[in-house]
Each structure stands twice: as structure tokens, then as C-alpha cells.
GROMACS .gro file of C-alpha atoms in nm:
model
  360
    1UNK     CA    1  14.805  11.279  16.459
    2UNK     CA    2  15.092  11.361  16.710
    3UNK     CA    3  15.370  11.140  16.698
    4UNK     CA    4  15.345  10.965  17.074
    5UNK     CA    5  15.671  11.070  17.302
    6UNK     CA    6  15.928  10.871  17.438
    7UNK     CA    7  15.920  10.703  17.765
    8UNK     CA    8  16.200  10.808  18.004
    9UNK     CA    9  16.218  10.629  18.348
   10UNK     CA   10  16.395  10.766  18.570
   11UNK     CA   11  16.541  10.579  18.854
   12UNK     CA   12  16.735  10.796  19.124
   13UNK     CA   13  16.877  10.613  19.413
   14UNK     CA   14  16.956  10.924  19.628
   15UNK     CA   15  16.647  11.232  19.592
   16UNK     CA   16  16.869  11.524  19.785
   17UNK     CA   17  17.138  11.764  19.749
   18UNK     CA   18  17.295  11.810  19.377
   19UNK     CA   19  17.122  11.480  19.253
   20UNK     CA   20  16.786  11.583  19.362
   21UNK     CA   21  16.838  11.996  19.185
   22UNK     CA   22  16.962  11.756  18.855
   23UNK     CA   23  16.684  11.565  18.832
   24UNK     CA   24  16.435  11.836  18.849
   25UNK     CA   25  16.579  12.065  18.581
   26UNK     CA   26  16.680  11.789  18.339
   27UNK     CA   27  16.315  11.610  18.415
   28UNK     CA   28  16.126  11.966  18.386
   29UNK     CA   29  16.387  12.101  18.110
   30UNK     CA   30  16.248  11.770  17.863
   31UNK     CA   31  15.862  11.677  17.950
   32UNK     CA   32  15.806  11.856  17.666
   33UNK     CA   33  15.943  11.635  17.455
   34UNK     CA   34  15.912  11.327  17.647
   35UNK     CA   35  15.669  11.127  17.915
   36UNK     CA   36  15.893  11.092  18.229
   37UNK     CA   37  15.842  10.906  18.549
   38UNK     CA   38  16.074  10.918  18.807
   39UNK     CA   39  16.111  10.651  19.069
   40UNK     CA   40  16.279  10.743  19.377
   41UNK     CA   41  16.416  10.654  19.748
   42UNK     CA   42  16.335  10.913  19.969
   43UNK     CA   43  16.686  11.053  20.155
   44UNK     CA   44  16.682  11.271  20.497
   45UNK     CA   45  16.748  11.596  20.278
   46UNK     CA   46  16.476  11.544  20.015
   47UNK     CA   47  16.205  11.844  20.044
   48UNK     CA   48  15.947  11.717  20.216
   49UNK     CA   49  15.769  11.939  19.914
   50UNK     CA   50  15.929  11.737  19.669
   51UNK     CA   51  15.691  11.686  19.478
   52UNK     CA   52  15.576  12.072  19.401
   53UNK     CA   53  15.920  12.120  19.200
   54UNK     CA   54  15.834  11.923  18.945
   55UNK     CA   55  15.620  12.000  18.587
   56UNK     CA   56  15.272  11.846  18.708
   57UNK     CA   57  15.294  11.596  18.399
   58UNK     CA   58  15.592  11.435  18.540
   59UNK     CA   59  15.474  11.068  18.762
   60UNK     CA   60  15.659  11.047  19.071
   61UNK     CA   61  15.664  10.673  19.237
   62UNK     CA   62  15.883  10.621  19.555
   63UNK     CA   63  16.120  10.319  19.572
   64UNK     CA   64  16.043  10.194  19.959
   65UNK     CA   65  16.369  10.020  19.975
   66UNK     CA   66  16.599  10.195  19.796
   67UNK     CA   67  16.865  10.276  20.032
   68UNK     CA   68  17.248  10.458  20.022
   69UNK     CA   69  17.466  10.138  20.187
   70UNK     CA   70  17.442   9.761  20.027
   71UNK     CA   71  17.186   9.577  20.182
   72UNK     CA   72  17.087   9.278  20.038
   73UNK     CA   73  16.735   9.219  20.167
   74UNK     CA   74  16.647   9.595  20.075
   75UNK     CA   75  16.818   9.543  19.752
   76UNK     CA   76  16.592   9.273  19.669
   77UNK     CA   77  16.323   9.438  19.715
   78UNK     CA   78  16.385   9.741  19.541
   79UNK     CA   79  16.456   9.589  19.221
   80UNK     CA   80  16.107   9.390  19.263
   81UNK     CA   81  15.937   9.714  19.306
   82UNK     CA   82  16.124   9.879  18.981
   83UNK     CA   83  16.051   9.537  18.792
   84UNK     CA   84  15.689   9.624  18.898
   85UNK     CA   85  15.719  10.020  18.797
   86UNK     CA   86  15.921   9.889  18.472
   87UNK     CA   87  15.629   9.627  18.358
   88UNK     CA   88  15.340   9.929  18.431
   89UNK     CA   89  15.563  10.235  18.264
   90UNK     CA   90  15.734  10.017  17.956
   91UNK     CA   91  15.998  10.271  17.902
   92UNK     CA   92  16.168  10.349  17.590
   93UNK     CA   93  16.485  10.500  17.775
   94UNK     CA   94  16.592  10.408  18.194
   95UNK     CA   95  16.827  10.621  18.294
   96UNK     CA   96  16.990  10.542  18.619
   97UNK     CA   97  17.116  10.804  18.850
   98UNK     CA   98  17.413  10.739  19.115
   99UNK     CA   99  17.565  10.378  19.210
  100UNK     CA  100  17.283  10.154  19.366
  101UNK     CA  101  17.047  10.250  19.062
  102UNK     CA  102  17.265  10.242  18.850
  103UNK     CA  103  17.413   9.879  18.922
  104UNK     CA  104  17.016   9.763  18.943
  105UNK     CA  105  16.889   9.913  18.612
  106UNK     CA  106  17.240   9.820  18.406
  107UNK     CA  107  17.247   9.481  18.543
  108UNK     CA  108  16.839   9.360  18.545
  109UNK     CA  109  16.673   9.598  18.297
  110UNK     CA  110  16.884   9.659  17.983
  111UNK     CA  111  16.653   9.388  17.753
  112UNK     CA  112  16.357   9.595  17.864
  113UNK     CA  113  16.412   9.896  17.659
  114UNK     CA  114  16.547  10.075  17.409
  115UNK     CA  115  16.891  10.174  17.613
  116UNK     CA  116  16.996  10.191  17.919
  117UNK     CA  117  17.176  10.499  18.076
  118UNK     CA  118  17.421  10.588  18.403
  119UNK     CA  119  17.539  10.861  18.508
  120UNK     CA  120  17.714  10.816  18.798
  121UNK     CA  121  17.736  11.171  19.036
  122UNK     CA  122  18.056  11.060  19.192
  123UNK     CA  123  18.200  10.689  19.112
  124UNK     CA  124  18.176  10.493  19.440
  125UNK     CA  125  18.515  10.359  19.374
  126UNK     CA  126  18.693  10.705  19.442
  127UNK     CA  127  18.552  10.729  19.727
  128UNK     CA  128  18.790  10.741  20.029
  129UNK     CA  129  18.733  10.636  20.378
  130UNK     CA  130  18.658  10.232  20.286
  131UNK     CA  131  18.815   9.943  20.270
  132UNK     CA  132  19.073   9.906  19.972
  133UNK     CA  133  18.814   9.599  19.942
  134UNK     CA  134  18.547   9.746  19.958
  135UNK     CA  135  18.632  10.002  19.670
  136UNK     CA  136  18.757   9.693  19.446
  137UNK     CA  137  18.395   9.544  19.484
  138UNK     CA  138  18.261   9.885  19.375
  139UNK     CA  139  18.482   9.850  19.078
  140UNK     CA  140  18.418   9.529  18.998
  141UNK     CA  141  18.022   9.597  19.010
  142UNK     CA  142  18.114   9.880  18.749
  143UNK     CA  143  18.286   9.675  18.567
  144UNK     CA  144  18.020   9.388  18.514
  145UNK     CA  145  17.720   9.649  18.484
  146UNK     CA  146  17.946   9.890  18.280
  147UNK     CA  147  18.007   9.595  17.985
  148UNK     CA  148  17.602   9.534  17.926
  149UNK     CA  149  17.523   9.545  17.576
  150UNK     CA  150  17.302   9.940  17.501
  151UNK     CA  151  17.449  10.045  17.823
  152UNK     CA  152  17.612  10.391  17.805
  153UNK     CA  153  17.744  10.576  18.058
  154UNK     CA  154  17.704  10.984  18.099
  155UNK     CA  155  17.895  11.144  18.343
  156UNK     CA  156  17.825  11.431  18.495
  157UNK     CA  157  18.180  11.602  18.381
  158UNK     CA  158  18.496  11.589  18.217
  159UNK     CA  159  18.746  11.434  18.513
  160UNK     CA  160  18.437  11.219  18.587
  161UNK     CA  161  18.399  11.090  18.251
  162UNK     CA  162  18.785  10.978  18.220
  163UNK     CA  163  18.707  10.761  18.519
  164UNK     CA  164  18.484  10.610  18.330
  165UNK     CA  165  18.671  10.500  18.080
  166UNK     CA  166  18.849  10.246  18.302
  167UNK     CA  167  18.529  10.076  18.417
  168UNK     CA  168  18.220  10.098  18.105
  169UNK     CA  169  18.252   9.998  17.721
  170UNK     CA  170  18.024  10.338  17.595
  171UNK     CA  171  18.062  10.609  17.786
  172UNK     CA  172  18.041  11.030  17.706
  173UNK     CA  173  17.974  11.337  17.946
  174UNK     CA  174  17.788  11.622  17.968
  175UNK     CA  175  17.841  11.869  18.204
  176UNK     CA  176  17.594  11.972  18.476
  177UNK     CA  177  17.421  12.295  18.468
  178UNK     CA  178  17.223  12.546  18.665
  179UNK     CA  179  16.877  12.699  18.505
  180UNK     CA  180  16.994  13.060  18.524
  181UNK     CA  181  16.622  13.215  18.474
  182UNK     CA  182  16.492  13.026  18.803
  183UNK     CA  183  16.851  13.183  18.952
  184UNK     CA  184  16.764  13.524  18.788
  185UNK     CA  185  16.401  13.517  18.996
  186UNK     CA  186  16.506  13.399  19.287
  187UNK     CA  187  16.782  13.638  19.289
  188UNK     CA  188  16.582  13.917  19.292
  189UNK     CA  189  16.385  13.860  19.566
  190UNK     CA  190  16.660  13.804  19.845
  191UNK     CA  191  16.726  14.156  20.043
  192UNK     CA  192  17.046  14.317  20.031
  193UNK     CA  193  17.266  14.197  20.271
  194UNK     CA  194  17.432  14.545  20.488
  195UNK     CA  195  17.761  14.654  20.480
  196UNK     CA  196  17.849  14.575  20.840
  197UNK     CA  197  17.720  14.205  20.838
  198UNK     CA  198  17.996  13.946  21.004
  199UNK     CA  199  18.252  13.828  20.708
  200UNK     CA  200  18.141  13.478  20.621
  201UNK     CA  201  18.275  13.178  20.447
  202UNK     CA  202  17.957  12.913  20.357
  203UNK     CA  203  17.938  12.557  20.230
  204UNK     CA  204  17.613  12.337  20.150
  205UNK     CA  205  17.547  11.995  20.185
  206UNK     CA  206  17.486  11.690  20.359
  207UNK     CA  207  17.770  11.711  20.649
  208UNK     CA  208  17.952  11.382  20.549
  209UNK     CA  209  18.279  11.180  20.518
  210UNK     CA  210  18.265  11.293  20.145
  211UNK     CA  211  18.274  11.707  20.206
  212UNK     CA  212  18.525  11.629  20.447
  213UNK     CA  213  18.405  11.850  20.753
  214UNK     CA  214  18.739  11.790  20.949
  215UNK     CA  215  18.907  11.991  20.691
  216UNK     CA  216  18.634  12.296  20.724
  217UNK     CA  217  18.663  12.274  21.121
  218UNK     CA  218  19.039  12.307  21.079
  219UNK     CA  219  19.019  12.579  20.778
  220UNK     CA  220  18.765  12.788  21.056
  221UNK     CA  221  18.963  12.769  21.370
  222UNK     CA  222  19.245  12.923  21.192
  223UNK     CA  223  19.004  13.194  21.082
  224UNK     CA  224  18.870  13.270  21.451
  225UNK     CA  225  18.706  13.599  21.318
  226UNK     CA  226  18.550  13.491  21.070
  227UNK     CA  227  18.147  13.333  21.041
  228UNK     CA  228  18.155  12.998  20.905
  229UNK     CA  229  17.816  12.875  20.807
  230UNK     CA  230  17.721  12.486  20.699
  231UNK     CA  231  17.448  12.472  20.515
  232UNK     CA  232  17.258  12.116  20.579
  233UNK     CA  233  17.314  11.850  20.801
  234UNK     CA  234  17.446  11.504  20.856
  235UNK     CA  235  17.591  11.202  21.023
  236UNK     CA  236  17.909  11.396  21.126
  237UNK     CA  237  17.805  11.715  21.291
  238UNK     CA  238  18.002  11.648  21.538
  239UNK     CA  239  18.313  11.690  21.377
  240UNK     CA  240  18.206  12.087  21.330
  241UNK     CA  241  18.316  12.207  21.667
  242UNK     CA  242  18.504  12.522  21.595
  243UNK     CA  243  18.302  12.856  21.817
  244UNK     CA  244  18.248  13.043  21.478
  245UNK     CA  245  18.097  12.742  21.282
  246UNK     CA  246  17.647  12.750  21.273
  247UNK     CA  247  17.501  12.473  21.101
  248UNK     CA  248  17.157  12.580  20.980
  249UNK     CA  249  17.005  12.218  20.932
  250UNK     CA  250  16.809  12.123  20.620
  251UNK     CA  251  16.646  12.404  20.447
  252UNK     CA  252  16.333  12.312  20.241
  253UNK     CA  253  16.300  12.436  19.888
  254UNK     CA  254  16.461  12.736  19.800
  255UNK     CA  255  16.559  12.867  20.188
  256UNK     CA  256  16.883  12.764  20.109
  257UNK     CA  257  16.956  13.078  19.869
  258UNK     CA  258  16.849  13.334  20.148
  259UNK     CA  259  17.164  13.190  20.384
  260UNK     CA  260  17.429  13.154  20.051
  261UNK     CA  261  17.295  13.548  19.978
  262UNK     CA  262  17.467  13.683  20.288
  263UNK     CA  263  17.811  13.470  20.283
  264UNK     CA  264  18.105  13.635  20.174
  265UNK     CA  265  18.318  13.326  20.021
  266UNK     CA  266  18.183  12.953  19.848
  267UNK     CA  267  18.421  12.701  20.026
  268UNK     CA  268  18.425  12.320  19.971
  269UNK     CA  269  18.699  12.098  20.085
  270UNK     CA  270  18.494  11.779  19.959
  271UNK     CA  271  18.744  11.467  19.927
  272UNK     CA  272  18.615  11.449  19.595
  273UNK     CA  273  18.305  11.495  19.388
  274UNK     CA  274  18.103  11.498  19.059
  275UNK     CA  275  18.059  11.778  18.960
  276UNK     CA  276  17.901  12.008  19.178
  277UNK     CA  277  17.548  12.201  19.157
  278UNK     CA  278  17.596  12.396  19.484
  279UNK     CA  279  17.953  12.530  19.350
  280UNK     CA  280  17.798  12.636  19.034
  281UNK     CA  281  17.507  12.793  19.201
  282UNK     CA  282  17.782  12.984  19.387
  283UNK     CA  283  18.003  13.107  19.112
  284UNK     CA  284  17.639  13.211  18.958
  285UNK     CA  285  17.549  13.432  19.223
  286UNK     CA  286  17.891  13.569  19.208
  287UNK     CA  287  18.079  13.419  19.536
  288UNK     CA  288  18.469  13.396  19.495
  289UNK     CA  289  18.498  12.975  19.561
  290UNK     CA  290  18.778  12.806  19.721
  291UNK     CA  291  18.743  12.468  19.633
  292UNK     CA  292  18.998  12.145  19.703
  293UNK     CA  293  19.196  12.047  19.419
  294UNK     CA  294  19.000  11.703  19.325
  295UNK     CA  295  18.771  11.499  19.035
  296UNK     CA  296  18.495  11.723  18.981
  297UNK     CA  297  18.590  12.045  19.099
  298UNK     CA  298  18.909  12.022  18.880
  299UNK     CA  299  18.623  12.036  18.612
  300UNK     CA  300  18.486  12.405  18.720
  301UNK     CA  301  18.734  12.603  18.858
  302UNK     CA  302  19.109  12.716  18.748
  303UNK     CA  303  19.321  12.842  19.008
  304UNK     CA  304  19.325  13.243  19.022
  305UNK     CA  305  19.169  13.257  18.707
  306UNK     CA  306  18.766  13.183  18.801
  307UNK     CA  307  18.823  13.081  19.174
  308UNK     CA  308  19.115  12.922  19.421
  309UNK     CA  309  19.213  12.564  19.453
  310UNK     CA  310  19.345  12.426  19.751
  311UNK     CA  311  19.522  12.129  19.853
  312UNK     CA  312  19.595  12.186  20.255
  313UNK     CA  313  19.458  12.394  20.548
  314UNK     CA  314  19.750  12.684  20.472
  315UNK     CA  315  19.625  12.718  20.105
  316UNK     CA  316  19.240  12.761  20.196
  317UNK     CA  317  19.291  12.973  20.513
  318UNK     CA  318  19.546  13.191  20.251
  319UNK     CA  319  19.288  13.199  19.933
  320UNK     CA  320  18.995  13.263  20.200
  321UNK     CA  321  19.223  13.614  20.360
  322UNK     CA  322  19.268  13.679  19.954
  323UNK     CA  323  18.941  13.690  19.917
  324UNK     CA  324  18.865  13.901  20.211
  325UNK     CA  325  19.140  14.177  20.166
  326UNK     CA  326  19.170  14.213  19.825
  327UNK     CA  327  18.896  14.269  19.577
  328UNK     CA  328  18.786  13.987  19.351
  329UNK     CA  329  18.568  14.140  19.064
  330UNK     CA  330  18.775  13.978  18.760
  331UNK     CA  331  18.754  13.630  18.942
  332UNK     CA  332  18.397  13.680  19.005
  333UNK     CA  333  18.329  13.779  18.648
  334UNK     CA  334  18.515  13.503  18.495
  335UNK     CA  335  18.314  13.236  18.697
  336UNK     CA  336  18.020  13.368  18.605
  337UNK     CA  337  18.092  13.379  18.254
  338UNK     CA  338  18.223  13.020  18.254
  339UNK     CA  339  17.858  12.929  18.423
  340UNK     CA  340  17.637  13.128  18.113
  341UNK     CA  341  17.892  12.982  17.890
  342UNK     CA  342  17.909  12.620  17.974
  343UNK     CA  343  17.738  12.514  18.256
  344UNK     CA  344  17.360  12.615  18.247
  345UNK     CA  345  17.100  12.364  18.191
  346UNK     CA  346  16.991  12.516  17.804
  347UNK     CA  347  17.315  12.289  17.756
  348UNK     CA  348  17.241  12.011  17.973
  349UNK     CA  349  16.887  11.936  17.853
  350UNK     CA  350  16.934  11.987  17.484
  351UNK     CA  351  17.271  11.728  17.484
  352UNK     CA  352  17.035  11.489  17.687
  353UNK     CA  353  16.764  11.539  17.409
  354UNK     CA  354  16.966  11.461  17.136
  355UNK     CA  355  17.126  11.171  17.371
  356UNK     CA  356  16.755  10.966  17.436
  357UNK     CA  357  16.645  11.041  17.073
  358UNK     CA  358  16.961  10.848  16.957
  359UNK     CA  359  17.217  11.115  16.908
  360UNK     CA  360  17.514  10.933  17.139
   0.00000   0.00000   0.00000
């Protein structure tokens, strides 16, 4: 008789951008070896295909009220609709996925399984452009949630991690990772992009306080001759008002690689991060990256070596004319072999294997 799998319940607060590309892999990369469910708020960037990335023995239950900003009514109700998906599922292993879930499923669920696990994508508490107050509560919350008994914390990467250690009695990381076969495939069905296509710098994302689009308007009207392409979309469009910036707008599924093929340079000023997928997808498909010099980033990329980091305007708009005058084959090849070598999701899923069969 076949020994019966492990439950795994997912709960994901946020089902977009880097969170949403995690999930599937790591989910997909392990139903194998385990029965997952995943429940879910839906976000503005989620594919509205969401569901066809997924291995079709994978359960799927949307959270109604799980939202991104504290709101206690919603709140409430989204942890009585996980208590509901918790009683029907009777997991083995929850494991919480950015702040909101994370505070819910540390704080309400960890006598109702075997362990519960965090990792938090980018600790609300570093993020900037709040209250001093506001970032203390966020603390605080960490804090409380992060000193429940079977509680352990996985970041998403080394700087991330040491955060940690300030806020959650168990904590460890492991880094996140790109499947390089799905890469590989979809690689080889973009076209070649011509010779005399407009030089282009790209980012990709939700356009937000957090990937700090004042900095990339600045960083482009410097660079008047140069393409500037956002891909995604978001609350602060309106900061992108340089002439040579286009902002595509969400693009479903795999669309997003056919726009990244044809850019020239990876750039992402974020404020600070996690550790990000669309950078490593980047360095992957062999774009020099200029990246700002903060928490998560720090993680990928060493200055010269694999890519550029940048601290103000002059030192992006300088790495970005690097990139375009002088040839950047040994940078290129060291990021890529830092990507096969370390961050690839062959990694990821087997740490998280050993992790939820009681390897931490």
C-alpha cells in the first residue's frame, strides 16, 4: 500500500508578480510528493488564466477577503473562510506566504498542524513610505506571530533572512529560483529581435511605491534616447511621465517574456525587495541588470562582477551608458552561471522537500 502524502496548505495573501511565479513552481515542483491546496486572494495582476499554470492535482480555493492593506472587517472574514478551508483540508504543513497570511496562519492556526511556515517576500517593516508607526506595528505583529511555538520562518534569501532574525525564534532561508527548462522552451520560441531595434532599458512589475518609479522616470529623462519600457501596471502610473517611457499594462501568462526578449538592459531601482524572480529571469535570459543597492538584490548581484549596483540617478544613468557602449559578455556569463548554480528551482523545491518532511 502507498504510504498517503502530506498535506501542504498553502495560503498566499498576494497571487501576482514574483509571489504568484513562486508559488507555481514550488507548488508544481512538489505535488509529487505531496497533496497541495492553495488558498488565495485574487490581486489586479493575477492571470486571469491562473488556474491553467498549475499541475491539475493541485486544489485551488480563493480567499474572498483577503486583501493587501489592514482591514479589520475583511480580516475577519478571511480568517473565517481559511478556518473553514483548514477544518475541510486538515493539513499536515500551512505555509504562509507574504505579511497578511502570514500574521493569520502564525497567529490562529499553528495547533492545527504539524508546523507552521512564513516566508515573508519582503518584511513589511522595511518598507519605506509609512508611518515610523506604522512600521513599528508591522514589527510588533512579527514579533508576536514570529515567537509561536512550530513556527519557522523561511525567507526567501540571505539579506532577507538576517532580518529575520530580529523579529522570529526559528527562522532559515532558501533562496528563490527560476525553473530553467520552462525558461529553455519558452526561450526558443521568441523571434530574434533585429539589429536596428531602438536601445532599451526594461523593468517588470506592479508600478508601485515599492519599485520606486520616480527613480526610473528620473534615470529615463537623463537617457532621452533611449526606450524605456515598464512592464505591468499600477497605482502610480502617473509618476512615469518621461516621452521615452511605454508602459505595456498587465501581460497574461507568459506575454511578458516576448517584451523582456527585445530590451537591451534589466533595470530595477525598487526601494527594497525579497528577492526578486523578475531579476533572475533577467540575468537568465542573459540581460546585463542594474539594480539599486538594497535587501534582496544585495542577495543576487555583485557590482561589475554579475551586474551593476546603484545607489543614485548618476550611478544608474552611468552603469546603463556601460552597458550600452561597451560589451558585457563576461558580466552576462557570470549571472547566468550564478542563476544554474544557485538560484533555479531544482534547489528551491528539493530544500523545501526536505524542509515539510522535517529536515529544518
Amino acid at each position: 500500500m502507498a504510504k498517503e502524502k502530506k498535506k501542504v496548505l498553502h495560503m498566499v495573501e498576494a497571487m501576482g508578480g514574483g509571489v504568484f511565479t513562486f508559488i507555481v513552481e514550488l507548488a508544481n515542483g512538489l505535488c509529487n510528493d505531496f497533496d497541495i491546496t492553495i488558498a488565495f486572494g485574487m490581486r489586479e495582476e493575477t492571470p486571469k488564466n491562473y488556474a491553467d499554470f498549475f499541475d491539475n492535482r493541485i486544489q485551488l480555493v480563493e480567499v474572498k477577503n483577503f486583501t493587501r492593506s489592514l482591514n479589520p472587517m475583511k480580516d475577519l472574514k478571511a480568517y473565517l473562510e481559511l478556518r473553514k478551508i483548514v477544518k475541510d483540508v486538515q493539513p499536515d504543513i500551512i505555509h504562509t506566504h507574504s505579511s497578511k497570511a502570514g500574521a493569520i496562519g502564525r497567529f490562529m492556526f499553528p495547533g492545527k498542524c504539524e508546523k507552521v511556515l512564513y516566508t515573508p517576500h519582503g518584511y513589511s517593516f522595511l518598507m519605506e513610505g509609512v508611518s515610523k508607526n506604522k512600521r513599528n506595528l508591522y514589527k510588533l505583529i512579527e514579533k508576536i506571530c514570529g515567537a509561536k511555538s512550530n513556527c519557522i520562518t523561511i525567507a526567501c534569501g540571505e539579506s532577507e533572512w538576517k532580518q529575520g532574525l530580529t523579529v522570529c525564534k526559528e527562522s532559515t532561508y532558501i533562496s528563490n529560483g527560476i525553473n530553467m527548462s520552462k525558461m529553455d522552451r519558452i526561450l526558443e520560441t521568441l523571434p530574434l529581435v533585429g539589429k536596428n531595434h531602438p536601445y532599451t532599458v526594461y523593468t517588470l512589475g506592479r508600478v508601485t511605491y515599492q519599485k520606486n518609479p520616480e527613480m526610473f522616470n528620473e534615470i529615463a529623462k537623463r537617457l532621452p534616447d533611449i526606450r524605456f519600457v515598464w512592464i505591468g501596471a499600477g497605482e502610480l502610473e502617473d509618476k512615469l511621465t518621461a516621452p521615452n517611457i511605454f508602459v505595456t499594462g498587465w501581460a497574461d501568462g507568459d506575454c511578458r517574456y516576448d517584451v523582456a526578449n527585445a530590451g537591451d538592459v534589466f533595470l530595477l531601482p525598487s526601494r527594497w525587495e525579497g528577492l526578486p524572480i523578475a531579476l533572475l529571469e533577467a540575468m537568465y535570459m542573459e540581460k546585463p541588470c542594474v539594480v539599486s543597492n538594497v535587501i534582496g538584490n544585495c542577495d543576487v548581484i555583485k557590482n561589475k562582477v554579475n551586474g551593476y549596483m546603484c545607489n543614485t540617478v548618476d550611478e544608474f544613468v552611468n552603469a546603463i551608458e556601460a552597458c550600452r557602449n561597451y560589451a558585457q559578455d563576461n558580466i552576462i556569463k557570470e549571472a547566468k552561471e550564478n542563476i544554474k548554480e544557485s538560484f533555479n528551482t531544482d534547489i528551491l523545491c528539493k530544500k523545501y522537500k526536505q524542509v515539510y518532511n522535517g529536515g529544518y
